Coordinates of C-alpha atoms in Angstrom, one line a residue:
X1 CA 121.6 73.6 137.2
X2 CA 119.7 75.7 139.5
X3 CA 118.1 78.9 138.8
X4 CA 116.1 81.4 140.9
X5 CA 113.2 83.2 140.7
X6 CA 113.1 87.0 143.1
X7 CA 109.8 88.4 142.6
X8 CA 107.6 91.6 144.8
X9 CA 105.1 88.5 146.6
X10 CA 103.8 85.1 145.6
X11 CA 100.1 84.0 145.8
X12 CA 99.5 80.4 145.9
X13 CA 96.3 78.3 147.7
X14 CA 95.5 81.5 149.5
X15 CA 98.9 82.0 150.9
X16 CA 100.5 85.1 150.3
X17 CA 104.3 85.2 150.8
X18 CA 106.5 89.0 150.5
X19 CA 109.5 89.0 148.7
X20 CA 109.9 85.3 147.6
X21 CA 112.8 83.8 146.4
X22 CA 112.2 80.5 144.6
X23 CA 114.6 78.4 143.3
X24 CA 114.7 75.9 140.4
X25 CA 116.6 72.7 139.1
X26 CA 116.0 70.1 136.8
X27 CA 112.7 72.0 135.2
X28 CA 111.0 71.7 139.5
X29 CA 110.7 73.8 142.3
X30 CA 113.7 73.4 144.6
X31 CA 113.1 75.6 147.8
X32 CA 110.7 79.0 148.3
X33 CA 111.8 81.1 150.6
X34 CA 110.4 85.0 152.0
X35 CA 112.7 87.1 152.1
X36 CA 113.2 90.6 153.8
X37 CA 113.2 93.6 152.1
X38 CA 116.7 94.2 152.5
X39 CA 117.6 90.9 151.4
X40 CA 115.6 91.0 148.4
X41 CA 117.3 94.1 147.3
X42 CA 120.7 92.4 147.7
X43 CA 120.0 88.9 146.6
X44 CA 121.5 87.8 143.6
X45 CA 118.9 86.4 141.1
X46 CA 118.7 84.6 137.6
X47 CA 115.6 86.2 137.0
X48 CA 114.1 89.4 139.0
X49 CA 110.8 90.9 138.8
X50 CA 111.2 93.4 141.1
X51 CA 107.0 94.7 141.6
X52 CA 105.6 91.7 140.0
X53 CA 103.4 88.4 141.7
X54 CA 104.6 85.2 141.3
X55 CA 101.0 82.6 140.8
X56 CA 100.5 79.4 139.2
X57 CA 100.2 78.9 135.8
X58 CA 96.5 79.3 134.6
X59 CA 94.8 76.3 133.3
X60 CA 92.0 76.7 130.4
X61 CA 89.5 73.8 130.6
X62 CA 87.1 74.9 127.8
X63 CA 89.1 76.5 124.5
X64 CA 88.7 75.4 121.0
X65 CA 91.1 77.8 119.5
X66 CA 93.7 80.5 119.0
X67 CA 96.3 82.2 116.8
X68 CA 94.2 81.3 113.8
X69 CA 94.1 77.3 114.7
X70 CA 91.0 75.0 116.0
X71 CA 91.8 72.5 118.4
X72 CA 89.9 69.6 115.7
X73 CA 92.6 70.4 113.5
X74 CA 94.3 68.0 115.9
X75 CA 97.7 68.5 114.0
X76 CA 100.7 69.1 116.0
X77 CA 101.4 72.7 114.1
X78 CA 97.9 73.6 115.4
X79 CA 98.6 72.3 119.1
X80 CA 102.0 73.9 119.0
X81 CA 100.9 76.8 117.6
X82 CA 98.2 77.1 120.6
X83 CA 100.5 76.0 123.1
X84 CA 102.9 78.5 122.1
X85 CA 100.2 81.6 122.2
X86 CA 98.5 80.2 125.6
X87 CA 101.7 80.4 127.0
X88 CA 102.1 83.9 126.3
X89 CA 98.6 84.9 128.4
X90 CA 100.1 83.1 131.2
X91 CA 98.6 79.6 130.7
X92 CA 100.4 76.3 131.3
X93 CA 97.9 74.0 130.7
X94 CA 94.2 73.7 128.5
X95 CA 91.9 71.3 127.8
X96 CA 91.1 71.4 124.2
X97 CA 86.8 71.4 123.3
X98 CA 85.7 70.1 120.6
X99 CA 82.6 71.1 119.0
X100 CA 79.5 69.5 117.6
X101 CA 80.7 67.6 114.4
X102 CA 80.0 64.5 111.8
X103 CA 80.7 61.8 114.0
X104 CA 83.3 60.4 111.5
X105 CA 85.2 63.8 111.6
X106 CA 84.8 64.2 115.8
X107 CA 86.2 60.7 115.5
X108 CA 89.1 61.9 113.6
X109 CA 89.6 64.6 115.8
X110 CA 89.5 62.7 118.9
X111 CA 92.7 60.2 117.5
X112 CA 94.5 63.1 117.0
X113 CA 94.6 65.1 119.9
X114 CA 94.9 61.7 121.7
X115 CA 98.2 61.5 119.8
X116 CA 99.2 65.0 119.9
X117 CA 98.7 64.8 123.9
X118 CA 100.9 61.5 124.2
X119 CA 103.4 63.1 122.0
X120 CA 103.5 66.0 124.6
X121 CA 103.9 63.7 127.5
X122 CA 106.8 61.9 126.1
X123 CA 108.6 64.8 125.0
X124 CA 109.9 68.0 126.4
X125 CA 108.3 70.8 124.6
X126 CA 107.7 74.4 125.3
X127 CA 104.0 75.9 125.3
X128 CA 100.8 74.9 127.1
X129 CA 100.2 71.3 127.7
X130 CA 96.8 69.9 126.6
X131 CA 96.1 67.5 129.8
X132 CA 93.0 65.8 128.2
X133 CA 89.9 66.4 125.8
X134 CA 86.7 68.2 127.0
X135 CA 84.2 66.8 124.5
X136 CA 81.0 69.6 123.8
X137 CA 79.1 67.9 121.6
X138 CA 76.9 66.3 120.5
X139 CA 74.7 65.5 123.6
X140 CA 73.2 68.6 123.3
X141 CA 69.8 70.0 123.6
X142 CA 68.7 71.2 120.9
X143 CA 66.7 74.3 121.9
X144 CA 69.7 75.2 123.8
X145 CA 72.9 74.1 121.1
X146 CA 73.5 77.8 120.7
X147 CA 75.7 77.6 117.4
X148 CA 76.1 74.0 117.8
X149 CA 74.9 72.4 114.4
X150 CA 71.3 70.7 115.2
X151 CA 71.1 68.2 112.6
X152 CA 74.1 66.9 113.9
X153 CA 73.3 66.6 118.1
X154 CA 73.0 63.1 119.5
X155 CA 70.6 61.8 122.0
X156 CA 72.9 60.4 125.0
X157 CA 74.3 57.3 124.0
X158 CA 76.5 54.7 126.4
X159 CA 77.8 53.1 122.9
X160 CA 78.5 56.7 121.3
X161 CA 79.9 57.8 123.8
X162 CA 82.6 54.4 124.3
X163 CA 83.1 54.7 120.4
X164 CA 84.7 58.1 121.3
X165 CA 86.5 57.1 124.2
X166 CA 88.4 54.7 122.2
X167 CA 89.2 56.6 119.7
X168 CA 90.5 59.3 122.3
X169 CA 92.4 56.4 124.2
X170 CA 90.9 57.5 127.4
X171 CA 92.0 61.2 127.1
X172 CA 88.4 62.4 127.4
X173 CA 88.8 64.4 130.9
X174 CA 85.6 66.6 130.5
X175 CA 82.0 66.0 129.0
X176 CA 79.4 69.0 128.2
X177 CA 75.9 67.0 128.6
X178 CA 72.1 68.5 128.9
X179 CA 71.0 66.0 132.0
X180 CA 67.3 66.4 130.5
X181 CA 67.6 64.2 127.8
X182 CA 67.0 60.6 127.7
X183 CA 69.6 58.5 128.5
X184 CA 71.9 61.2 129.9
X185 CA 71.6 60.5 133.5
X186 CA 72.7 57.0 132.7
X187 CA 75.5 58.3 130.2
X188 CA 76.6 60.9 133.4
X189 CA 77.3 57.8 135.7
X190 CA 79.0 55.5 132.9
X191 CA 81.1 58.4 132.2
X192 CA 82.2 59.2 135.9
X193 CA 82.8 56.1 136.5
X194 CA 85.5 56.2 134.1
X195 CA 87.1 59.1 135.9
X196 CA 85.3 62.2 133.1
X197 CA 84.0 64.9 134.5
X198 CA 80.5 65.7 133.8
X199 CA 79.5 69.6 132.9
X200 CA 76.0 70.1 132.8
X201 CA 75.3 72.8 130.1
X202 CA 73.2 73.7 126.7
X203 CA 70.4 72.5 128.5
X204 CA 66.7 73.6 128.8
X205 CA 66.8 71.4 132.0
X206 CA 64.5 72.1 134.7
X207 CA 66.0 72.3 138.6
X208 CA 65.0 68.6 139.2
X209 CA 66.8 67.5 136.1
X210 CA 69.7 69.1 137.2
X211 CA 69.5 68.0 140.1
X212 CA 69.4 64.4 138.4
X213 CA 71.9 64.6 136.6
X214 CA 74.3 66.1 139.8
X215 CA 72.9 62.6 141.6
X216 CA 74.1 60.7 138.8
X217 CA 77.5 62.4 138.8
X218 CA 77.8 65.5 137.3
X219 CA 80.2 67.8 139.1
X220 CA 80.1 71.5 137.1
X221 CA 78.4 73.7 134.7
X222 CA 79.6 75.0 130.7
X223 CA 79.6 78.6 130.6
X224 CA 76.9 79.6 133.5
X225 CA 74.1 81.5 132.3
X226 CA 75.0 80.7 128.3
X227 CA 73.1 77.9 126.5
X228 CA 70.9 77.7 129.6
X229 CA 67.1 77.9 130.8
X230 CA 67.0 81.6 132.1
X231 CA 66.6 82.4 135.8
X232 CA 62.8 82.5 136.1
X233 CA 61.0 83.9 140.2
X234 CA 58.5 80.7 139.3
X235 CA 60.1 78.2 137.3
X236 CA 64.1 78.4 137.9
X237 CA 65.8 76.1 135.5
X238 CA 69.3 75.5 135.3
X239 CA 71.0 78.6 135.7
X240 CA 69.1 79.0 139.3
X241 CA 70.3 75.7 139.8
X242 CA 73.9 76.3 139.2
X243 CA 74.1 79.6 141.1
X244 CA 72.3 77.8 144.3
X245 CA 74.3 74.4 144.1
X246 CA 77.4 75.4 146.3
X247 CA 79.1 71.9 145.8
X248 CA 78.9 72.9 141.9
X249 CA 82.1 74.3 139.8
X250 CA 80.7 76.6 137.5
X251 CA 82.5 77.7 134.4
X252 CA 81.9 81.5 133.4
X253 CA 83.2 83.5 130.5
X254 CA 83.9 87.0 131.9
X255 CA 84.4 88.9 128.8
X256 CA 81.6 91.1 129.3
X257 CA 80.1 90.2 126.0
X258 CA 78.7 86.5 127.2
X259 CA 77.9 87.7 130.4
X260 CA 76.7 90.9 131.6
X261 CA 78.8 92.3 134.2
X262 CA 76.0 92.7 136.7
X263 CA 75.0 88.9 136.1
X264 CA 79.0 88.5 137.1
X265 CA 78.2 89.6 140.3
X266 CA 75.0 88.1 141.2
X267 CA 77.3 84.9 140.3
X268 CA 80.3 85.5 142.3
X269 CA 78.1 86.8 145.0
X270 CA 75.9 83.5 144.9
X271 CA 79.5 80.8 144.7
X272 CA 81.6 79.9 146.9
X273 CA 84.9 81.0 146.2
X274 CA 86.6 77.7 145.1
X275 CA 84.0 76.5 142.8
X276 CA 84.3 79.9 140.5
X277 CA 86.3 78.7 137.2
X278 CA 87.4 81.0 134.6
X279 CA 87.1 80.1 131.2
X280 CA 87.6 81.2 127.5
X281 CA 85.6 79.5 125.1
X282 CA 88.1 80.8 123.4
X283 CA 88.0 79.6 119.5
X284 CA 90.9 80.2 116.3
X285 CA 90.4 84.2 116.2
X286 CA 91.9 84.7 119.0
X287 CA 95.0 86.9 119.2
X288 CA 93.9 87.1 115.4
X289 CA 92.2 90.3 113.1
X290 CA 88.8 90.6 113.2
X291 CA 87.7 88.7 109.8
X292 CA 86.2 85.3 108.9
X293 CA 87.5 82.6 110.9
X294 CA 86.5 78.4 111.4
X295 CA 84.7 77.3 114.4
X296 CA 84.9 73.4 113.7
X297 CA 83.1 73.3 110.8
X298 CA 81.3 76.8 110.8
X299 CA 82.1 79.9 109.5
X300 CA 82.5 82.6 112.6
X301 CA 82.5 86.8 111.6
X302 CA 84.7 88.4 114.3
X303 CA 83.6 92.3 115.2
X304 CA 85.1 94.4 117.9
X305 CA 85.4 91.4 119.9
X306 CA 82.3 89.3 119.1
X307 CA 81.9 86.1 117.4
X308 CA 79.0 85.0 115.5
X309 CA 77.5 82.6 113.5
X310 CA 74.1 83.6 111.5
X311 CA 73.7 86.1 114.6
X312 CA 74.6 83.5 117.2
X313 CA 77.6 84.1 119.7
X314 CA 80.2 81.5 118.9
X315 CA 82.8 81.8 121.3
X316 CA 84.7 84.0 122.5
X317 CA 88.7 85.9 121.7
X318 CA 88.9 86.2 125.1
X319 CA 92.4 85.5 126.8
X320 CA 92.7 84.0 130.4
X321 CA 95.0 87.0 131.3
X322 CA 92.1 89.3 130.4
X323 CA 89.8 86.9 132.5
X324 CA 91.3 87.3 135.3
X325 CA 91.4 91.1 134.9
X326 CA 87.8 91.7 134.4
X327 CA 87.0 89.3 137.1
X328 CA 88.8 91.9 139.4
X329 CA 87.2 94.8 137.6
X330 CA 84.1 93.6 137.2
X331 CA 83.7 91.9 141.2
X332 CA 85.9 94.3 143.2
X333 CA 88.0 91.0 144.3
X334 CA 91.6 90.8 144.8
X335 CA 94.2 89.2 142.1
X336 CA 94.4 86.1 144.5
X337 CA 90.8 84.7 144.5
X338 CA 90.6 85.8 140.8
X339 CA 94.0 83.8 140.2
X340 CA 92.2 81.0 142.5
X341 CA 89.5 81.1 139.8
X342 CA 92.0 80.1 136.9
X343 CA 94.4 78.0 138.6
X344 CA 93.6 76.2 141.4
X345 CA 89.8 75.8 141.0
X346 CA 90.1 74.4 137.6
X347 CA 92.6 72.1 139.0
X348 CA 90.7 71.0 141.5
X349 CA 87.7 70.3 139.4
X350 CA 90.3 68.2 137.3
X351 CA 91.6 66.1 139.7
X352 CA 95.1 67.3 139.0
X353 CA 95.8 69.7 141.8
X354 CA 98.9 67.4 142.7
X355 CA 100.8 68.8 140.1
X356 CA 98.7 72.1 138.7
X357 CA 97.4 74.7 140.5
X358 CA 99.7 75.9 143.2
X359 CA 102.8 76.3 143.9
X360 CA 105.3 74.7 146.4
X361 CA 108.6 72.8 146.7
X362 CA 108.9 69.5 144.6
X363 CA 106.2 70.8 141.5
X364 CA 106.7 71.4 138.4
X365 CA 108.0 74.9 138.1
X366 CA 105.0 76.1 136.2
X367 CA 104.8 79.9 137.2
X368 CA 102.8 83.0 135.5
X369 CA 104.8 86.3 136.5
X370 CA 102.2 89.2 136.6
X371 CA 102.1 93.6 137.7
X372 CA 100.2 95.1 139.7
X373 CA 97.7 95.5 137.0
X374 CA 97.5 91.3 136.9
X375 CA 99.3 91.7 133.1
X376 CA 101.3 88.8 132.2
X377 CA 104.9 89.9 132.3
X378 CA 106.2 86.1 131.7
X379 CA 105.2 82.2 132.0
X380 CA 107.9 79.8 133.0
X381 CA 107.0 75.9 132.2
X382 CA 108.9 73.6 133.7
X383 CA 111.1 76.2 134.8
X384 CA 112.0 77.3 131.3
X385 CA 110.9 80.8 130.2
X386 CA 108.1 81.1 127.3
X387 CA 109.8 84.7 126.5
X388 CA 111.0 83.7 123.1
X389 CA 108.0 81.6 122.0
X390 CA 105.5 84.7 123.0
X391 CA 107.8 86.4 120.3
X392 CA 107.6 83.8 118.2
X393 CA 103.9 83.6 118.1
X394 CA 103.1 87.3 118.3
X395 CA 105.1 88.1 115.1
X396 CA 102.9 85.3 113.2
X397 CA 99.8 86.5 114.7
X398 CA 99.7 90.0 113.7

């Protein structure tokens, strides 16, 4: 059965296209088509938004949490739970983080979101799709874990590090490492070489280790400027490093609260466009009441939109939707490059931008509809509306 799609303009890889019509069957993209204005007004559509933007659905590649559920729950009522509320901020697809645990529970964790992930790929199910396992913890410095439990960090570890990837079954996508410690540079290229992506981050690290562990593979930062060696005129560390490595994707958490708006711009003034990537941090108190909420193992107080832990931020109840919105607020750029920054570059980083990230013929109809104001209006997966699950998950959120 095909359906179609009318919307004001579609952004996609840069490309803007007025008054698309796009057309969908068997859960892809069919055709896209521009239309004129006149035609648009007359052309009859299963689903109009008459002054909204058609864009790709955003992808989350660092989120532990939402909607009162941690990702190491790894239960499918968490996952479908987070799906479900992801969906309704305009995200398709996320990356669930772990956090710095007992090995025996990261282990459990890590069998469980490998089967929760398979389950999703064998079956037809509405919400965000967790594509793979970013893995924070526990190679971790330790002047730099942030709330991170110390007693529990690991020094780099090739053996560890496989014990993981088995009991993951090869869905780790994305590894959070500080290249300064011993052994790491060696665990970066055993890593990439089975197809992880390596994320420098809670590091002390000095440019030259960075810069060592970027030899040995590593392709992006954790949260620029957070859990990092501050920007020093004499002795730049990793942060200096990040903003002056234009080959590096760099993560950032524009909530305002993590980073200070001004330090927003000196970053998106200092990277190139495609390797800005938007991300959440996002843990299980968000969309929630402030309150008490569960940050792995550790007890997070929620205020006004900060989270801490013994006076330490621990993540963030920041929404993509809202990511992208303060990006445009914050920069001055338009909703395409601040789309870019949660589609497309994350993709990209990912090695999925043949089926994430954009949108054209033959793809998955995964499609965020957003006003003027970049508010999600609706997120069709697989061509199929999230309407009804954004009620769903709203009502049990409140």
């Amino acid at each position: 059965m095909v359906s179609t799609i009318a919307a004001r303009r579609l952004l996609s890889k840069g490309r803007v296209l007025e008054y698309p019509l796009v057309s969908l069957e068997d859960g892809r993209i069919r055709h896209i088509e521009g239309l004129s204005a006149a035609e648009h007004k007359r052309v009859a559509a299963t689903h109009r938004f008459p002054d909204a933007t058609l864009v790709p659905a955003y992808i989350d590649i660092h989120i532990h949490g939402c909607a009162g559920h941690d990702v190491m729950e790894a239960s499918s009522e968490a996952l479908d739970t987070i799906g479900a509320y992801l969906a309704s901020r305009g995200v398709g697809a996320y990356f669930p983080t772990t956090v710095t645990s007992p090995k025996d529970e990261t282990l459990r964790s890590l069998a469980g979101l490998a089967y929760e992930i398979g389950r999703r790929q064998e079956t037809s199910l509405h919400g965000a799709t967790p594509l793979g396992i970013h893995l924070e913890g526990p190679f971790l410095s330790h002047l730099k874990r942030g709330v991170h439990t110390d007693a529990l960090l690991e020094a780099p570890s090739i053996p560890l590090f496989d014990r993981f990837w088995q009991a993951a079954e090869g869905h780790i996508r994305l590894m959070t490492i500080a290249p300064e410690l011993p052994g790491a540079t060696e665990l970066i290229s055993h890593a990439t070489a089975l197809g992880v992506r390596c994320s420098l981050g809670h590091s002390d690290a000095l440019v030259c280790e960075a810069e060592a562990g970027f030899v040995a593979g590593a392709r992006s930062a954790t949260h620029t400027y957070n859990a990092m060696r501050a920007i020093d005129h004499r002795e730049p560390g990793l942060a200096a490093f990040v903003l002056d490595k234009q080959s590096l994707f760099a993560e950032i958490i524009c909530d305002g609260i993590h980073v200070d708006p001004l330090m927003v711009r000196l970053y998106f003034k200092a990277k190139d466009e495609d390797r800005i990537i938007l991300v959440t941090d996002g843990m299980s108190a968000t969309g929630m009441p402030d309150g008490t909420y569960m940050l792995g193992d550790m007890q997070v107080e929620v205020r006004d939109g900060r989270c801490t832990s013994n006076g330490v931020l621990a993540g963030s109840v920041l929404t993509l939707d809202r990511g992208v919105k303060n990006l445009m607020e914050f920069t001055g750029t338009a909703l395409g490059t601040a789309v870019a920054a949660a589609s497309h570059n994350p993709s990209q980083l990912m090695g999925i931008s043949n089926s994430w990230g954009s949108l054209e013929a033959g793809r998955a109809a995964n499609i965020t509809v957003v006003s003027p104001t970049a508010d999600v209006i609706e997120t069709f997966l697989a061509g199929h509306s999230t309407i009804a699950s954004e009620r769903s998950v709203t009502s049990s959120t409140r």
